[in-house]
Short mmCIF file of C-alpha atoms in Angstrom, two decimals:
data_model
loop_
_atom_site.label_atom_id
_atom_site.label_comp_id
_atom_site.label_asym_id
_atom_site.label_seq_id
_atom_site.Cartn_x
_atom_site.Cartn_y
_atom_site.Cartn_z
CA UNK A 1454 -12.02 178.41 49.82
CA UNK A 1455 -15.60 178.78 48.16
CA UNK A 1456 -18.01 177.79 50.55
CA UNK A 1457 -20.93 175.38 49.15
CA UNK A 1458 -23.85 174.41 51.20
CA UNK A 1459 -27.01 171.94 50.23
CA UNK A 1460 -29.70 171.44 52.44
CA UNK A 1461 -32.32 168.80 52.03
CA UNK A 1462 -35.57 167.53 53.88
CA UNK A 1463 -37.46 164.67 54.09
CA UNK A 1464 -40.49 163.98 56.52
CA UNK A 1465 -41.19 160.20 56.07
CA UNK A 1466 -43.17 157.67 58.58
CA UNK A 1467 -42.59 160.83 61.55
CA UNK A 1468 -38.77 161.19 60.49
CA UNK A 1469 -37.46 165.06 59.44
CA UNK A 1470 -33.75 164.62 57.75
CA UNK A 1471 -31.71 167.93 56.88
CA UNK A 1472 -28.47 168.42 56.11
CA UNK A 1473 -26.26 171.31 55.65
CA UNK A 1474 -22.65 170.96 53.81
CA UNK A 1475 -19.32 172.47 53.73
CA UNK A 1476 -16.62 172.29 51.24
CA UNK A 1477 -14.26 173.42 53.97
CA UNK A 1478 -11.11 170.64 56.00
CA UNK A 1479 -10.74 173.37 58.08
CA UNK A 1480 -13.05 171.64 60.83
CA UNK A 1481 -13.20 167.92 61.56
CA UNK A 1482 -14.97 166.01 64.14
CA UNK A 1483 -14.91 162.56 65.72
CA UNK A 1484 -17.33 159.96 65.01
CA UNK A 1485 -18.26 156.86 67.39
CA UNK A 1486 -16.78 159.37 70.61
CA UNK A 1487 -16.36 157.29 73.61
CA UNK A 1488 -17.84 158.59 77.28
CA UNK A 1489 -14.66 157.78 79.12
CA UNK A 1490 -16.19 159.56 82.17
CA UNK A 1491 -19.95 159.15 83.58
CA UNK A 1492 -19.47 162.31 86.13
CA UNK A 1493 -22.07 163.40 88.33
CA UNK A 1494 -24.29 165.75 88.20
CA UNK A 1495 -21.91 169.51 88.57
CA UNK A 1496 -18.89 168.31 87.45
CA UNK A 1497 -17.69 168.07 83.77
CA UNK A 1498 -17.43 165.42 81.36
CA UNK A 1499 -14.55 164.30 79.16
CA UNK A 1500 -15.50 162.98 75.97
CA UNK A 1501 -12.85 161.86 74.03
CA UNK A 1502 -12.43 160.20 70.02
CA UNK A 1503 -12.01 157.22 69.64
CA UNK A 1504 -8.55 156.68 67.68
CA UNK A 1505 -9.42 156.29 63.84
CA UNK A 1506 -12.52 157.31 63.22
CA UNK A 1507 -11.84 160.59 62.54
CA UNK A 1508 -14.12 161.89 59.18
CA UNK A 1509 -12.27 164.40 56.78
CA UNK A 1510 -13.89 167.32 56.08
CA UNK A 1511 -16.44 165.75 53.19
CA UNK A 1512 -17.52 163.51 55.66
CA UNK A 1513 -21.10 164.23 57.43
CA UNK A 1514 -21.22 164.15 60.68
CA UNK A 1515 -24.78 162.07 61.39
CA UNK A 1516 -26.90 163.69 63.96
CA UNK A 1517 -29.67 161.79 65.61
CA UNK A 1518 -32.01 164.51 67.23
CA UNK A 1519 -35.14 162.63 68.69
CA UNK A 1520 -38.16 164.80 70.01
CA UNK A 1521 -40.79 163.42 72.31
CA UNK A 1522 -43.16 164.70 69.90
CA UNK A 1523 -43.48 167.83 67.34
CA UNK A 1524 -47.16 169.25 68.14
CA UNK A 1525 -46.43 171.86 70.37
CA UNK A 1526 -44.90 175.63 69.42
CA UNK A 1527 -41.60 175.21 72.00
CA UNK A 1528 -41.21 171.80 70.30
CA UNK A 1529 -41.55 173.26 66.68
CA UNK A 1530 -39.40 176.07 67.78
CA UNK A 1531 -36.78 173.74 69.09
CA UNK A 1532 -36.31 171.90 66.05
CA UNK A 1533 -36.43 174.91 63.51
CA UNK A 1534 -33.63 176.71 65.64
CA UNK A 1535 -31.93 173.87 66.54
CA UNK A 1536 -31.80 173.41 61.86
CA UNK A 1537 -31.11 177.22 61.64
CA UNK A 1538 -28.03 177.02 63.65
CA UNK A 1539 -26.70 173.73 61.67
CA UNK A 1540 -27.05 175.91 59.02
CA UNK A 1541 -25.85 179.22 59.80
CA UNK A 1542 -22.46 177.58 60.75
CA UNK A 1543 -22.29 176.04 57.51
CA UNK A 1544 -21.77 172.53 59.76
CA UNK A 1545 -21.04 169.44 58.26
CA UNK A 1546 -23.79 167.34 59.60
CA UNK A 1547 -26.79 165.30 58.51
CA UNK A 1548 -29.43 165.52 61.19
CA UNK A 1549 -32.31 163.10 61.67
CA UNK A 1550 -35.22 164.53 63.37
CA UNK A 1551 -37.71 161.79 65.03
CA UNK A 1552 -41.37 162.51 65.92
CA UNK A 1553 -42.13 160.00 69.00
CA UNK A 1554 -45.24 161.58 69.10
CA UNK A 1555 -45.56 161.97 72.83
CA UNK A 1556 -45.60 157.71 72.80
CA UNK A 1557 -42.57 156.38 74.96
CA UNK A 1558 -42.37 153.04 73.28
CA UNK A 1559 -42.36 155.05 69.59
CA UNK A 1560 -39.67 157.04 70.78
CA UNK A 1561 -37.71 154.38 72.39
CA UNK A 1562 -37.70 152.58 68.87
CA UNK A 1563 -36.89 155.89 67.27
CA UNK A 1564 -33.60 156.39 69.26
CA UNK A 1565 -32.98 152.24 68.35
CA UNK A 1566 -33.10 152.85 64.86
CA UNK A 1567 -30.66 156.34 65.27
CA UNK A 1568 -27.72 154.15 67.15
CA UNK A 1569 -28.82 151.49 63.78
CA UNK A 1570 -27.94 154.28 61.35
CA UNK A 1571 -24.45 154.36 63.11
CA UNK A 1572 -25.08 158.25 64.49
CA UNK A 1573 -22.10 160.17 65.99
CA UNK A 1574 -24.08 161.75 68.53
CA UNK A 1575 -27.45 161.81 69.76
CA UNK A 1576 -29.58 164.82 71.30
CA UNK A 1577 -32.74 163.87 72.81
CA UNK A 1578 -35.99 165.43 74.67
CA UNK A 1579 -37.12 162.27 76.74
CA UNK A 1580 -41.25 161.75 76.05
CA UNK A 1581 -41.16 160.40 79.88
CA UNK A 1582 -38.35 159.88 82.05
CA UNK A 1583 -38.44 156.62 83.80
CA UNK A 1584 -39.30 154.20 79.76
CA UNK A 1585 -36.66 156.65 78.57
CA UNK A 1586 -33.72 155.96 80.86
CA UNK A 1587 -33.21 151.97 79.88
CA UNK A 1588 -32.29 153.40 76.07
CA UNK A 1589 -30.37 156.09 77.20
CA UNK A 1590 -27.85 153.24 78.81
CA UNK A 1591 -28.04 151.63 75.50
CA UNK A 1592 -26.98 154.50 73.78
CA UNK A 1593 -23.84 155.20 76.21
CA UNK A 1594 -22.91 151.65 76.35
CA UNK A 1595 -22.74 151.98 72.39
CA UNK A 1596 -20.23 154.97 72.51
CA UNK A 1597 -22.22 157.54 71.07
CA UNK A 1598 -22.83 160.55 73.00
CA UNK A 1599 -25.86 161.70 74.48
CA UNK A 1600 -27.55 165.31 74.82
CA UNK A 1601 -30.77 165.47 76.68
CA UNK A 1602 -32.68 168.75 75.89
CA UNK A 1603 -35.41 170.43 77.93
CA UNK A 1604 -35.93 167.24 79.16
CA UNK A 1605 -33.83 164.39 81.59
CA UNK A 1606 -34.22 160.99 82.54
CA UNK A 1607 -34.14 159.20 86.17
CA UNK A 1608 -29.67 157.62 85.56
CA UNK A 1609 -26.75 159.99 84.96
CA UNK A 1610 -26.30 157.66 81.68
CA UNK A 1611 -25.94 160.77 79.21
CA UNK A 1612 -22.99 162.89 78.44
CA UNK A 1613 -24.65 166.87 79.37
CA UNK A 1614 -27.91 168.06 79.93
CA UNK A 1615 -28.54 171.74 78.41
CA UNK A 1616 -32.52 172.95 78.96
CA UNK A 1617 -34.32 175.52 81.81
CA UNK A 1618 -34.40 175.29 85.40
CA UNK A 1619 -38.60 174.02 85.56
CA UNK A 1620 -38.37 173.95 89.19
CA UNK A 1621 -37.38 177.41 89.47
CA UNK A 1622 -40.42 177.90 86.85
CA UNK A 1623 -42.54 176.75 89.51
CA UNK A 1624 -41.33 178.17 92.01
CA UNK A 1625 -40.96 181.92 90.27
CA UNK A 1626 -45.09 181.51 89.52
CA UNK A 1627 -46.02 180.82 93.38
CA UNK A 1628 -44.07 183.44 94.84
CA UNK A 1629 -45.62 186.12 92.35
CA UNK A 1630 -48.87 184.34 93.90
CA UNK A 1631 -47.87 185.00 97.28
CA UNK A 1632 -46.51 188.23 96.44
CA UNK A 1633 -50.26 189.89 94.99
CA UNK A 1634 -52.63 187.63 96.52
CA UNK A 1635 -51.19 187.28 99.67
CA UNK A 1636 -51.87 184.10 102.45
CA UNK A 1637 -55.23 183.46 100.98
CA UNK A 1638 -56.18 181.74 96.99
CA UNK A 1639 -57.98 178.96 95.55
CA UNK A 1640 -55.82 177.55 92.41
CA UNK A 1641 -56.08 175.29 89.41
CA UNK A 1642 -53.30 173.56 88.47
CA UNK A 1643 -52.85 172.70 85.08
CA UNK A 1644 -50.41 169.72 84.08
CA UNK A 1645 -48.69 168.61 81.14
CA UNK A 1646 -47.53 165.10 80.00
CA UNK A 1647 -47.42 162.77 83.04
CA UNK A 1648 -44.06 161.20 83.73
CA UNK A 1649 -42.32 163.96 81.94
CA UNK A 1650 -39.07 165.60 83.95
CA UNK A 1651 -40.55 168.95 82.84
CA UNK A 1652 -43.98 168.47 84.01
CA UNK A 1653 -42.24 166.40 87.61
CA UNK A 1654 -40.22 169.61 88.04
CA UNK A 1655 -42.72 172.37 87.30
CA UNK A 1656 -45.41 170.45 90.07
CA UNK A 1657 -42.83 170.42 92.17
CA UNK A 1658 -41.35 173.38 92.31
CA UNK A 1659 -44.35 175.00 92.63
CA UNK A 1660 -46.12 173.06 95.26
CA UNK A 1661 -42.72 173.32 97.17
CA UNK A 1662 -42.87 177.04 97.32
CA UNK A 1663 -46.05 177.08 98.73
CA UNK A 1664 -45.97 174.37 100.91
CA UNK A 1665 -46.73 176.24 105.11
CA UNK A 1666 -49.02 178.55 103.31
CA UNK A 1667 -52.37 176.73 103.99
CA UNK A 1668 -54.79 179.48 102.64
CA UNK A 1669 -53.26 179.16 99.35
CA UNK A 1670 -55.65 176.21 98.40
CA UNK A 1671 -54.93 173.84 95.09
CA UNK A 1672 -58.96 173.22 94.49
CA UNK A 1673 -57.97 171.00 91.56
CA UNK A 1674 -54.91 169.39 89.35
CA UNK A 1675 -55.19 168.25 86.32
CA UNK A 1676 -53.29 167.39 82.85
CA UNK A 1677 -53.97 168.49 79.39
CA UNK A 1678 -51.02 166.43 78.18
CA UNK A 1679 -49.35 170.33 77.24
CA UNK A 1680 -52.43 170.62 74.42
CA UNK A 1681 -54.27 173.63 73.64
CA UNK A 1682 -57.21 171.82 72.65
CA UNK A 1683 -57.50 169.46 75.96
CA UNK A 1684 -56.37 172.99 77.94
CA UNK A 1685 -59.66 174.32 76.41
CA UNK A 1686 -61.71 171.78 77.34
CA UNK A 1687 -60.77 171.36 80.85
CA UNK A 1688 -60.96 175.00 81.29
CA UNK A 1689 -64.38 175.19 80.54
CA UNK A 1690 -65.78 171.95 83.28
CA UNK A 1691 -63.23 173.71 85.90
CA UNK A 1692 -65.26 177.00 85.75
CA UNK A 1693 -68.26 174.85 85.51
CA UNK A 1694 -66.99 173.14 88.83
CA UNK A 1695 -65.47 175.90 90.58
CA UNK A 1696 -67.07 178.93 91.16
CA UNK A 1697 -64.11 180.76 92.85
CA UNK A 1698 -61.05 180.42 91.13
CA UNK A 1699 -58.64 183.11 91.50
CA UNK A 1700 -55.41 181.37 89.62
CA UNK A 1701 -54.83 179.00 86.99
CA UNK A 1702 -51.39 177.62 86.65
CA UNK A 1703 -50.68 175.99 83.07
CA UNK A 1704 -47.67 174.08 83.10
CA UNK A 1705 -46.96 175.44 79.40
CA UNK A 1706 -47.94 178.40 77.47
CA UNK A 1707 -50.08 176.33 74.62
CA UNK A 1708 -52.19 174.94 77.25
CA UNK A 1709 -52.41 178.41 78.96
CA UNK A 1710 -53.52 179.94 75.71
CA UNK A 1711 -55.93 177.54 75.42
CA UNK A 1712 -57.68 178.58 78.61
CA UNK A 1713 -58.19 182.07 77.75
CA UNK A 1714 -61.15 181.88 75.38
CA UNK A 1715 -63.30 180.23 78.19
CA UNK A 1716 -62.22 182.77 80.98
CA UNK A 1717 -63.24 185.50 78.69
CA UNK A 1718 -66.91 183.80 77.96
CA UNK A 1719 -67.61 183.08 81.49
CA UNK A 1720 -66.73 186.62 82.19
CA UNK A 1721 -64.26 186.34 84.34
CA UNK A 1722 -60.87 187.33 83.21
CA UNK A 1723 -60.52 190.13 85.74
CA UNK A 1724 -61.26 187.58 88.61
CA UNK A 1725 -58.25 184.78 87.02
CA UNK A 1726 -54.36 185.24 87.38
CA UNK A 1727 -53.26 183.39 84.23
CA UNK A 1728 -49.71 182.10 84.16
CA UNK A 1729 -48.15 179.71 81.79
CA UNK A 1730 -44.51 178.49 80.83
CA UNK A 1731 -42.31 178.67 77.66
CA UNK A 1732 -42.35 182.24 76.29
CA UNK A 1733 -44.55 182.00 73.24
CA UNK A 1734 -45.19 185.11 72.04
CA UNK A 1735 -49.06 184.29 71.59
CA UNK A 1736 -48.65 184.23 75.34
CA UNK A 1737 -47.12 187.81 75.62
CA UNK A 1738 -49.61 189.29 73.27
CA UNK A 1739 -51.83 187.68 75.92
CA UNK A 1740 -50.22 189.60 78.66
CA UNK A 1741 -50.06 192.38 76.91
CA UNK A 1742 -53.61 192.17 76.58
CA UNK A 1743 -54.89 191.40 79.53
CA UNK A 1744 -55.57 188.12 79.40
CA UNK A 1745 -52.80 186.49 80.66
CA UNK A 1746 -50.73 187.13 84.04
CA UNK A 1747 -47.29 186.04 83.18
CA UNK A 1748 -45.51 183.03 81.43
CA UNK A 1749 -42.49 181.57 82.93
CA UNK A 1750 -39.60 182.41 79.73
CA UNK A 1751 -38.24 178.99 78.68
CA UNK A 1752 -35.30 178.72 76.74
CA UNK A 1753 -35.09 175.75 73.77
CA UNK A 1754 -31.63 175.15 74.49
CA UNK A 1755 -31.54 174.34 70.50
CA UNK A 1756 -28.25 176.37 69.82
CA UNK A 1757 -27.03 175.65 73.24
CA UNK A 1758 -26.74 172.01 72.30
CA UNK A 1759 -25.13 172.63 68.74
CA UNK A 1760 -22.42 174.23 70.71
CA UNK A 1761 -22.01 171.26 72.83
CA UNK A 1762 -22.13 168.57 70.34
CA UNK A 1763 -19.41 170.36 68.16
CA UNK A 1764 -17.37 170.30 71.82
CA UNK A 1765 -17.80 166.98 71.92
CA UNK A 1766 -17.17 165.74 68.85
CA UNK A 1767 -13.75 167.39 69.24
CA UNK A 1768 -13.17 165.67 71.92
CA UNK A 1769 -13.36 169.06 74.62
CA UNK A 1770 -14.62 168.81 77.95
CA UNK A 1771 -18.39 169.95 78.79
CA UNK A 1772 -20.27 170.50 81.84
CA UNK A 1773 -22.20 168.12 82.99
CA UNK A 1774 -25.36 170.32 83.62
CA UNK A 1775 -26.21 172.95 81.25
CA UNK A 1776 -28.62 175.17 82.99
CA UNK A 1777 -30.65 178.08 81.95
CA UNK A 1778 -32.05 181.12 82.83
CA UNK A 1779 -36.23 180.98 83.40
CA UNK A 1780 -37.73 184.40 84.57
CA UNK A 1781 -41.47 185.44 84.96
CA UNK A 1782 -42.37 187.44 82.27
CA UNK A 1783 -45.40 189.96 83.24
CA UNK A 1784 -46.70 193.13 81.82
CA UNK A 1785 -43.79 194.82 83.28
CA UNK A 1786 -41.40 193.55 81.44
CA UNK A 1787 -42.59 191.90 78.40
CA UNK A 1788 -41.93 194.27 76.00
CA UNK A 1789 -38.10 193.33 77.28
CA UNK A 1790 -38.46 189.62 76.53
CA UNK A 1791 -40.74 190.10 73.75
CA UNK A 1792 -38.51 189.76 70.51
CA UNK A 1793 -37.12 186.46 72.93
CA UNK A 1794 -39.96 184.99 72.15
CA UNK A 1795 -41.13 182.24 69.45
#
């Protein structure tokens, strides 16, 4: 059969819609699937459809995908590939893209009006974990099924989690530490959004893996909220403050970036290891440069969790735990990663 696809966007009041179409029965997908199985974190999930609601093929599929925010390149990058693989499937399915623009109450009301619209499924990147993990309850209790992305909240109340291992991200950036600077540094840590699993994990993995190594010093920790523009600033009263710094860890690539221009004007580039997260490839240009170390590669996820929502809205079993590869990327093997990057 002729295959016929429309697309359509709308950004209104922080809300992106698209939609993709197929003339196609050949595929069709539950709506209103029911968790019949909350299992813990390793094991698999069983969603199953609920008898009856099953759309024909002319039916979309509504899609509620709700970002913490959209002001960051990973985030941007999420959503476009997360669209482009709707799309290149030729999938039945309306999405609705939410902005909570890094605000946990705007989100939370986001993800309230997406279980309002009557979505099938819901994929979400949690603004903070511990506002976000009340809703997510809400959202199970409603029989809809929940993705978290990149992100996770503080309750097993979602159906899989599919995003990068930020404690090995950590971790992977302290041992190359360790490994070329030995027993003895002062660092700068550089943090993103408060609260945030992603930021929790990427503290803690690093501070773990250099936790008995006392000459590795942390001479200050801050956030820049993962902007480029707060990244700058701070960089520039941290050299001010600190006239031996031999490592700056950015808990994203953006905010890494953002350093650079004021470790080049106070002249010391040479002096700074320069690490960051996400794989932007602003970042391996950077390394490529010289003026960056390494950044931590950090997969979206995006297509990962198209594959998992079409499991479950045929009813298929999924892991629990989706988790994904996050190597250091330095100037030996960026030109490997490079094309990886967005």
């Amino acid at each position: 059969m002729r295959m016929r696809k429309t697309i359509m966007f709308l950004v209104l009041g922080g809300v992106l819609a698209f939609s993709t179409g197929c003339g196609s029965n050949a595929s069709q997908s539950a709506t209103n699937a029911e968790v019949t199985s909350a299992a813990p974190v390793g094991e698999t999930t069983k969603v199953e459809a609920t008898a009856g609601k099953v759309k024909d093929g002319d039916d979309k599929i509504l899609v509620g995908l709700s970002q913490c925010h959209f002001n960051t390149p990973y985030r941007v990058a999420l959503i476009d590939e997360f669209k482009a693989e709707v799309e290149r499937q030729g999938l039945n399915w309306e999405v609705i893209a939410t902005d909570g623009q890094n605000n946990p109450l705007k989100q939370i009301a986001d993800l309230e009006d997406l279980i309002s619209k009557g979505c099938d499924i819901i994929i979400c990147s949690p603004a903070q974990a511990d506002p976000l993990t009340p809703i997510a309850k809400t959202i199970m209790d409603a029989g809809i099924p929940l993705i978290l992305v990149d992100r996770t909240i503080n309750s097993d109340d979602y159906t899989a989690f599919v995003g990068g291992d930020n404690v090995h991200a950590g971790e992977v950036v302290a041992q190359y530490i360790l490994d070329h600077l030995g027993e003895e540094a002062n660092v700068v840590e550089i943090q993103g959004t408060l609260g945030a699993s992603a930021t929790n994990d990427r503290h803690e993995g690093f501070r773990n893996a250099l936790n008995g190594h006392d000459g590795i010093k942390i001479i200050d920790d801050q956030t820049a909220d993962y902007k480029r523009d707060m990244a700058l600033t701070l960089m520039e009263n941290l050299l001010q403050a600190h006239d031996e710094i031999d490592v700056v860890y950015s808990h994203n690539d953006n905010m890494a970036v953002g350093c650079i221009n004021p470790i080049q004007s106070a002249g010391r580039t040479n002096d700074i290891l320069l690490f960051g997260i996400d794989g932007q490839k602003e970042a391996f240009d950077a390394i490529k440069n010289g003026t960056m170390t390494g950044s931590v590669f950090y997969p979206t996820g995006a297509v990962e969790a198209v594959e998992l929502a079409k499991k479950i809205l045929d009813g298929e079993t999924v892991e629990k735990v989706n988790m994904m590869e996050t190597p250091l990327i330095t100037i030996e093997n960026v030109d490997e990663w490079y094309d990886k990057g967005f």
